[in-house]
Structure formats: C-alpha cells, structure tokens
PDB file of C-alpha atoms in Angstrom:
ATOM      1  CA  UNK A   1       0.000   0.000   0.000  1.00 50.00           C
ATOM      2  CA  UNK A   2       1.230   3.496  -0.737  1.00 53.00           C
ATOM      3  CA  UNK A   3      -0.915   6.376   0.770  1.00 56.00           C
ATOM      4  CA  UNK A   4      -4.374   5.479   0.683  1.00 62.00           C
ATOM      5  CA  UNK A   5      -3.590   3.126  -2.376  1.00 61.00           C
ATOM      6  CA  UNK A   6      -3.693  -0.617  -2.248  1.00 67.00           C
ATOM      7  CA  UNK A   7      -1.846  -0.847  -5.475  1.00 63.00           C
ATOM      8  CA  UNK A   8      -2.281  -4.904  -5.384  1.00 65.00           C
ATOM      9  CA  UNK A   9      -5.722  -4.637  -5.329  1.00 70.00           C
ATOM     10  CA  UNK A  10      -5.864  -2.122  -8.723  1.00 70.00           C
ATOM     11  CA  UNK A  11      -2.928  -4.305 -10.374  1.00 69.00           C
ATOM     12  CA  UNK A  12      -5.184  -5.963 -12.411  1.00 73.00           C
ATOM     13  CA  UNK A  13      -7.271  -3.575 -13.036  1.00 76.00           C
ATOM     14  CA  UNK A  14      -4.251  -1.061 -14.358  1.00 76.00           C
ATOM     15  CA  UNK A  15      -3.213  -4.041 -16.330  1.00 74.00           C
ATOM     16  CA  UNK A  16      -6.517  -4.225 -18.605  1.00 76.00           C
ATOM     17  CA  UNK A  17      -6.398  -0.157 -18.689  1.00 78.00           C
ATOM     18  CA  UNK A  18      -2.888  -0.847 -20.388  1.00 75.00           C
ATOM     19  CA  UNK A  19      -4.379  -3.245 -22.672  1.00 74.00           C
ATOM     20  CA  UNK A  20      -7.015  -1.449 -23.833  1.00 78.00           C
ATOM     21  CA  UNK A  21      -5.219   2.434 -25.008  1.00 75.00           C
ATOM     22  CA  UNK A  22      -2.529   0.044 -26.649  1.00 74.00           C
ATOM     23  CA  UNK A  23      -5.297  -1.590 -28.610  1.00 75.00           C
ATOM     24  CA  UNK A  24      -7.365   1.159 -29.238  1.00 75.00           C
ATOM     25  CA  UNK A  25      -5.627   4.257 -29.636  1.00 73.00           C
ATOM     26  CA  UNK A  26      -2.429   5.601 -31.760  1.00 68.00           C
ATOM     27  CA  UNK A  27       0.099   4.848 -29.104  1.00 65.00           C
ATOM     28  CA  UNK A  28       2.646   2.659 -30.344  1.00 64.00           C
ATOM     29  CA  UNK A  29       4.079  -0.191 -28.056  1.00 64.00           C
ATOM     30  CA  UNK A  30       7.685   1.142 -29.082  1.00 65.00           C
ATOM     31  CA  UNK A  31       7.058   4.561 -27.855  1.00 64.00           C
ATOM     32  CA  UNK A  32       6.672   3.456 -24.026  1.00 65.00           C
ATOM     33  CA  UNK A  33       9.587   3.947 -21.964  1.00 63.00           C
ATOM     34  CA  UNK A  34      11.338   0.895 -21.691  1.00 65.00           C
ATOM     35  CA  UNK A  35      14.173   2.148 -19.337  1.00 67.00           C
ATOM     36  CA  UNK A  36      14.277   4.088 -15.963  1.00 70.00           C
ATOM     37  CA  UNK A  37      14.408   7.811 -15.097  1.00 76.00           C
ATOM     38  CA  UNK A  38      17.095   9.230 -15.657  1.00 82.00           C
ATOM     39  CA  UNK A  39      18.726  10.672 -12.256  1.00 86.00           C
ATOM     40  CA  UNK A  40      17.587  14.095 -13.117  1.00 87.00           C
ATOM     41  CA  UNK A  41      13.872  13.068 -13.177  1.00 84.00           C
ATOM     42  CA  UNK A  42      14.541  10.793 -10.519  1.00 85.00           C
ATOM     43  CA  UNK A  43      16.389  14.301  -8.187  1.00 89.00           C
ATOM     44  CA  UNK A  44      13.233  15.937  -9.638  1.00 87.00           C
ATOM     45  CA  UNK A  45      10.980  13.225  -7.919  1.00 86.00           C
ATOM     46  CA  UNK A  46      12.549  13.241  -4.844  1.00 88.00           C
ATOM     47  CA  UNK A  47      12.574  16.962  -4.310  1.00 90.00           C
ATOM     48  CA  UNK A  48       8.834  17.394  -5.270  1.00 87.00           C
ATOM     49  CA  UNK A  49       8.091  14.901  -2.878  1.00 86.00           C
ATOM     50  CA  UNK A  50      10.033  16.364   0.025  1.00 88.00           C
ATOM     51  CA  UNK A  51       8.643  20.093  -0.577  1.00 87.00           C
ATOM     52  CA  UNK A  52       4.827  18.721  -0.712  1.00 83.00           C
ATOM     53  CA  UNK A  53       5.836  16.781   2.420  1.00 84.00           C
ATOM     54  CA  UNK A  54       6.614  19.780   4.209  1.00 86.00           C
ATOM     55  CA  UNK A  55       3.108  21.637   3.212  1.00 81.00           C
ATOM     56  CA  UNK A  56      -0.106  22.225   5.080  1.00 77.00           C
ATOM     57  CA  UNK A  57      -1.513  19.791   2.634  1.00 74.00           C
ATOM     58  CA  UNK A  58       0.306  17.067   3.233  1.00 76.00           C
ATOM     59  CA  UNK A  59      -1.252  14.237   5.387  1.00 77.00           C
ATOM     60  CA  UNK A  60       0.612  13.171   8.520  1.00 81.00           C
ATOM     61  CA  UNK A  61       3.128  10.420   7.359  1.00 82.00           C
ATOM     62  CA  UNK A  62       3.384  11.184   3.705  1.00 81.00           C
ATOM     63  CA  UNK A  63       6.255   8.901   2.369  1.00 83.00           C
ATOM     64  CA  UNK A  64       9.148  11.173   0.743  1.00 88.00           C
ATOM     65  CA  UNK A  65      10.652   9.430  -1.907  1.00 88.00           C
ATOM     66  CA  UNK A  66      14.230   9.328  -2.502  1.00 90.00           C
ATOM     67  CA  UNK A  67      16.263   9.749  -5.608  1.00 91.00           C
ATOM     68  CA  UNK A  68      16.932   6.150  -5.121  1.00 89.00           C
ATOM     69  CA  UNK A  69      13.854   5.151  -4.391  1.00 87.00           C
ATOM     70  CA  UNK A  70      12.351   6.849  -7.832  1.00 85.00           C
ATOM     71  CA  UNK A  71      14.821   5.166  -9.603  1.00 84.00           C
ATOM     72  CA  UNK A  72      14.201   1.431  -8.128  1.00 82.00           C
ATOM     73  CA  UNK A  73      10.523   1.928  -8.888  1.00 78.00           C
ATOM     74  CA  UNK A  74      11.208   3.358 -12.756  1.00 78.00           C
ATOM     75  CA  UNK A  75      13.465   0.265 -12.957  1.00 78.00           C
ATOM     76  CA  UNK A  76      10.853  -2.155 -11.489  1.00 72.00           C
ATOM     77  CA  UNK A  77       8.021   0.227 -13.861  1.00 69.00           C
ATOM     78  CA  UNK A  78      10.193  -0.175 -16.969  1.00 74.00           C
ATOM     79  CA  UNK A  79      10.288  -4.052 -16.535  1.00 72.00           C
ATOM     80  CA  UNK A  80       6.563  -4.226 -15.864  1.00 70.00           C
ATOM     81  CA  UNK A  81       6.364  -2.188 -19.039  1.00 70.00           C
ATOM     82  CA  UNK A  82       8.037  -4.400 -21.406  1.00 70.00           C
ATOM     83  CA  UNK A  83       6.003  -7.236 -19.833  1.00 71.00           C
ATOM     84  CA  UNK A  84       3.023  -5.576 -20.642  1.00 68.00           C
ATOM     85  CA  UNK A  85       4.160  -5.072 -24.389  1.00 65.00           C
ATOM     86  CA  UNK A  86       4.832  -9.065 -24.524  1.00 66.00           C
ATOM     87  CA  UNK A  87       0.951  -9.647 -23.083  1.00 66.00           C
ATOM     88  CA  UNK A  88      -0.988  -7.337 -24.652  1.00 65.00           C
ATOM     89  CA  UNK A  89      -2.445  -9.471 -27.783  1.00 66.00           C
ATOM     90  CA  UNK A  90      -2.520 -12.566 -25.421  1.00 74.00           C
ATOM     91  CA  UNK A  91      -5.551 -10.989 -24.191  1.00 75.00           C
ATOM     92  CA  UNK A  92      -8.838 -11.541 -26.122  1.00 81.00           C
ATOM     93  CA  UNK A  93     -11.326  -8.929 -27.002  1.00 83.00           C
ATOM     94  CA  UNK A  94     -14.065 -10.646 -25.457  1.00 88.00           C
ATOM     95  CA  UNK A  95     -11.695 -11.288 -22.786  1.00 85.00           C
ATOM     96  CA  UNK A  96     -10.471  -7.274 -22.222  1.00 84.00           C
ATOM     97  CA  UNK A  97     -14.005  -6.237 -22.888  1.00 88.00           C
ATOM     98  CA  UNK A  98     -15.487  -7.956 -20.288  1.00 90.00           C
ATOM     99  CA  UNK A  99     -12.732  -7.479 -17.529  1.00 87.00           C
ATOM    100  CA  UNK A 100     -12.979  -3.761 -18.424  1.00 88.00           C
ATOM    101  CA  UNK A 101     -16.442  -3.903 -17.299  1.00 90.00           C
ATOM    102  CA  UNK A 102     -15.763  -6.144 -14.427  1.00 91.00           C
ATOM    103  CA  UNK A 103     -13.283  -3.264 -12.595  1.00 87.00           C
ATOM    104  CA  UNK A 104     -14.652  -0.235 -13.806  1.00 88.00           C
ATOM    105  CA  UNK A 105     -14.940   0.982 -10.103  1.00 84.00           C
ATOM    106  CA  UNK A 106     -18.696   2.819 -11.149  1.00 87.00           C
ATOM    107  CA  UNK A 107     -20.435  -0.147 -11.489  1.00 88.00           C
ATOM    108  CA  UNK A 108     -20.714  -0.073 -15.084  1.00 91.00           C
ATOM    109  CA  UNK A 109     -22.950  -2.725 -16.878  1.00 91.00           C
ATOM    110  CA  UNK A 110     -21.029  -2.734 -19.899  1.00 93.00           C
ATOM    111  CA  UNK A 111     -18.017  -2.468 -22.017  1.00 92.00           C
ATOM    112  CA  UNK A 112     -19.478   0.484 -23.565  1.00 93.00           C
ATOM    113  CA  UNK A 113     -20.434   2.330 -20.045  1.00 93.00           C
ATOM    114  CA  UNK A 114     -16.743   1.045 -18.487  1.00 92.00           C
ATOM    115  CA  UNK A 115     -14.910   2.994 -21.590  1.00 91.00           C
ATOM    116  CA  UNK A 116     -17.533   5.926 -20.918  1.00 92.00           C
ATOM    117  CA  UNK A 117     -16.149   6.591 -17.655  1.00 91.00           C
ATOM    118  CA  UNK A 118     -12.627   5.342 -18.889  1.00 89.00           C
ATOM    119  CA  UNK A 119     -12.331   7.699 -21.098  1.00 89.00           C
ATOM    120  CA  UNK A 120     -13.502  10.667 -18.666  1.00 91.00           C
ATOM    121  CA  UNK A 121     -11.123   9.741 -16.035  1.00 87.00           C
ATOM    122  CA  UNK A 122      -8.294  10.229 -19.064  1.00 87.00           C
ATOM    123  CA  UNK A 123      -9.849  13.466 -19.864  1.00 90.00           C
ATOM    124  CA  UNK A 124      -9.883  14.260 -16.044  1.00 90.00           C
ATOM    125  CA  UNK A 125      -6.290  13.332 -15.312  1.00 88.00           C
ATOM    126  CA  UNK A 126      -5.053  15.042 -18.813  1.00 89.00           C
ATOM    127  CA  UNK A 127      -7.004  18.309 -18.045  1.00 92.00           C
ATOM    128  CA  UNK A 128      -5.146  18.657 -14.432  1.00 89.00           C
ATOM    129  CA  UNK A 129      -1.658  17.465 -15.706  1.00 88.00           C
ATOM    130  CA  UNK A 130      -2.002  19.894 -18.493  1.00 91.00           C
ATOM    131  CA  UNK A 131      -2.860  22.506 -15.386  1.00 91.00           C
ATOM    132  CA  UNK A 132      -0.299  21.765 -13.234  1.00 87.00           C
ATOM    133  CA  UNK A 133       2.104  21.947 -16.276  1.00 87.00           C
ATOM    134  CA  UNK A 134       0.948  25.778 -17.047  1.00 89.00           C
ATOM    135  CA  UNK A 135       0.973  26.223 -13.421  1.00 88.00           C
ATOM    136  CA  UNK A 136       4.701  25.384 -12.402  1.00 84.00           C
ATOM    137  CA  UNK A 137       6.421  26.961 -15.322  1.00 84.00           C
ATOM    138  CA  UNK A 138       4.697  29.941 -14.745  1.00 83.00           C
ATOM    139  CA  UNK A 139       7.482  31.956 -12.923  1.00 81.00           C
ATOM    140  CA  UNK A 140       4.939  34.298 -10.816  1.00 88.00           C
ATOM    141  CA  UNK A 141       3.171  30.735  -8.912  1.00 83.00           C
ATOM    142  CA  UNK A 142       5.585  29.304  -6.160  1.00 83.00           C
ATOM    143  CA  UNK A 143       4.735  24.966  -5.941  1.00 80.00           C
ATOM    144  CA  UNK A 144       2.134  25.584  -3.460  1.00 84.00           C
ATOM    145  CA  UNK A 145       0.416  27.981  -5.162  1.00 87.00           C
ATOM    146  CA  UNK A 146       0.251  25.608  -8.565  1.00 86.00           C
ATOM    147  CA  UNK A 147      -0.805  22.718  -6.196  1.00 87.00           C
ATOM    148  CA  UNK A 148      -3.707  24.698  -4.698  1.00 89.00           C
ATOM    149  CA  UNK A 149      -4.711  26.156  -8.545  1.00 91.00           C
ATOM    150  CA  UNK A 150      -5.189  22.685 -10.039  1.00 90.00           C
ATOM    151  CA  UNK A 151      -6.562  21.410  -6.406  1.00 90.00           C
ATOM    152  CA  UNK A 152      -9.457  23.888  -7.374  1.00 93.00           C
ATOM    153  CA  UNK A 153      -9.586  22.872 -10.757  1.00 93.00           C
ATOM    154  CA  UNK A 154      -9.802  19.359  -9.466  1.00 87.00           C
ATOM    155  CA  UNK A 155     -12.121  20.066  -7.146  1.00 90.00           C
ATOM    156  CA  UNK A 156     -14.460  21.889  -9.764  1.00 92.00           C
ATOM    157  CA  UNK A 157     -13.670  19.316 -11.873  1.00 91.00           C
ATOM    158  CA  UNK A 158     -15.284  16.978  -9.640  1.00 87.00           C
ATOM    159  CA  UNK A 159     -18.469  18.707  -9.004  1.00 88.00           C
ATOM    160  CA  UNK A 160     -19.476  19.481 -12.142  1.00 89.00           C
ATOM    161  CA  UNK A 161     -19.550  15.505 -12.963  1.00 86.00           C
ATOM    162  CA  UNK A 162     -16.374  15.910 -15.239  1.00 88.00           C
ATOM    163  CA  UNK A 163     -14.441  13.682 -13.508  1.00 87.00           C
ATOM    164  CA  UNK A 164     -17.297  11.127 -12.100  1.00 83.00           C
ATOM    165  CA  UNK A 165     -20.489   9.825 -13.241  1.00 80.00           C
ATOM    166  CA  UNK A 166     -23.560  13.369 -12.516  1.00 69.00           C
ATOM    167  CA  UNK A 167     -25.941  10.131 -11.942  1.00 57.00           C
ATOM    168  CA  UNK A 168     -27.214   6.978 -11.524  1.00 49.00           C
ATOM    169  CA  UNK A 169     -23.752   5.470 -10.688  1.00 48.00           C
ATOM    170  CA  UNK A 170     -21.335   5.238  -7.343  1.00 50.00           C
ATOM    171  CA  UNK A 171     -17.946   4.617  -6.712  1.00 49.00           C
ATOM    172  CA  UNK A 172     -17.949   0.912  -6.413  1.00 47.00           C
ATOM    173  CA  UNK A 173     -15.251   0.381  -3.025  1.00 47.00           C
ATOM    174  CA  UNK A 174     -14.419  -3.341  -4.282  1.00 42.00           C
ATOM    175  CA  UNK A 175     -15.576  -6.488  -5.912  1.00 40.00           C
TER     176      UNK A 175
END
C-alpha cells in the first residue's frame, strides 16, 4: 500500500487499462519507456516529494521518496512495461471487454459504459496534468500555489460531474 492506495488490489485492473489504449488508440508499443528515469527526473521526484511533504496539505506520514527510491521503482516500472508489451495481444477482445467492465470501479454494466467513464477519467487526469504543467512553469506561482490552482480545478472538476459519473452510478469500493 502506498498512501491510501492498495496498489495490489488495482494491479489488475491497471493491467486491462494498459491493454485497452494500446489496442485502441495511436500509441505505439515502441514509444513506451522501456528504461528508468534518468537521475535528473529521478532528483526531480525526490525533491517534489520532500517540498509537498513539508506543506499544510500534506497528510501526517506522507512517504518522501528518494532519488533512489524513484529510480528502483522506474526500474521495477520499466520491466513491468516491457512485460506488458509481450501480453498485450494474449488478451482476447471478449476477454479485455469484459474485464474492463468487471473493474470499472462505477459499477458499469457494460463495455461500452466502463470505456464511458474510462475515457472521462483520461480526460480528467489530462485536463489537471495539463494545469499543473501551465501552473509550475509559470514563474509568478511558487509549488504551493500551482498545487492549490489545479486542487481547485480538481475540485471543480469533480463537481461538475467531469471527472465522475452526474448520476445513476457510485464509486464501487471493491468487488
């Protein structure tokens, strides 16, 4: 478990999400990153974490991660990568469609509905990356100040039913 994640549990889960943007999008298997961070991504890791861990918004505990420990977990990332290049058309359609289904954590009652709210938690995620992006080059915001812009967004995000189901669905806590 890392923070409030019990990354076992969404394994599989993250696996068929893998799956199905390599199947049904432009990405090309030979564009992932099949190697680690480099050490200056890695330093870059490690610093954001310590500075975040030392805000108001930080919840009591929150891991800092070393330089080292970015660049064990890119290592261990970049293997699981090139696994999941190796896997991906051992996986049937009817197989992928139905798992996709199966974990959407809405409750979704098809393969249809799970890449309906597939897709807007990629839209979701893209929209605050490209946020936070804008925010922390901007040389007038300090990282606090980005972090508590695209918190808002987030947060608006949210409650307009961009980012989740407006009805008829809940988060589903496990199956």
């Amino acid at each position: 478990q890392f923070g409030r994640v019990d990354w076992v549990s969404v394994w599989p889960f993250m696996q068929i999400v893998d799956n199905y943007y390599l199947r049904n999008t432009s990405s090309n298997i030979a564009n992932l990153p099949k190697s680690p961070l480099p050490v200056a991504g890695a330093d870059f890791i490690a610093k954001s974490s310590a500075s975040f861990a030392q805000s108001a918004y930080a919840p009591p505990g929150f891991p800092v991660i070393t330089t080292g420990g970015a660049l064990n977990c890119t290592s261990a990332w970049s293997n699981v990568v090139n696994r999941i290049t190796v896997v991906t058309n051992q996986f049937s359609t009817a197989h992928l469609e139905s798992m996709l289904a199966f974990y959407d954590v809405f409750g979704a009652s098809s393969y249809g509905e799970a890449v309906g709210h597939l897709d807007m938690a990629r839209n979701c995620a893209v929209t605050a990356v490209e946020a936070w992006h804008k925010a922390i080059v901007n040389d007038q915001n300090t990282p606090l100040s980005a972090y508590d812009s695209v918190l808002a967004l987030y947060e608006k995000m949210f409650a307009s039913g961009e980012c989740a189901p407006k009805s008829g669905s809940k988060v589903v806590e496990s199956k």
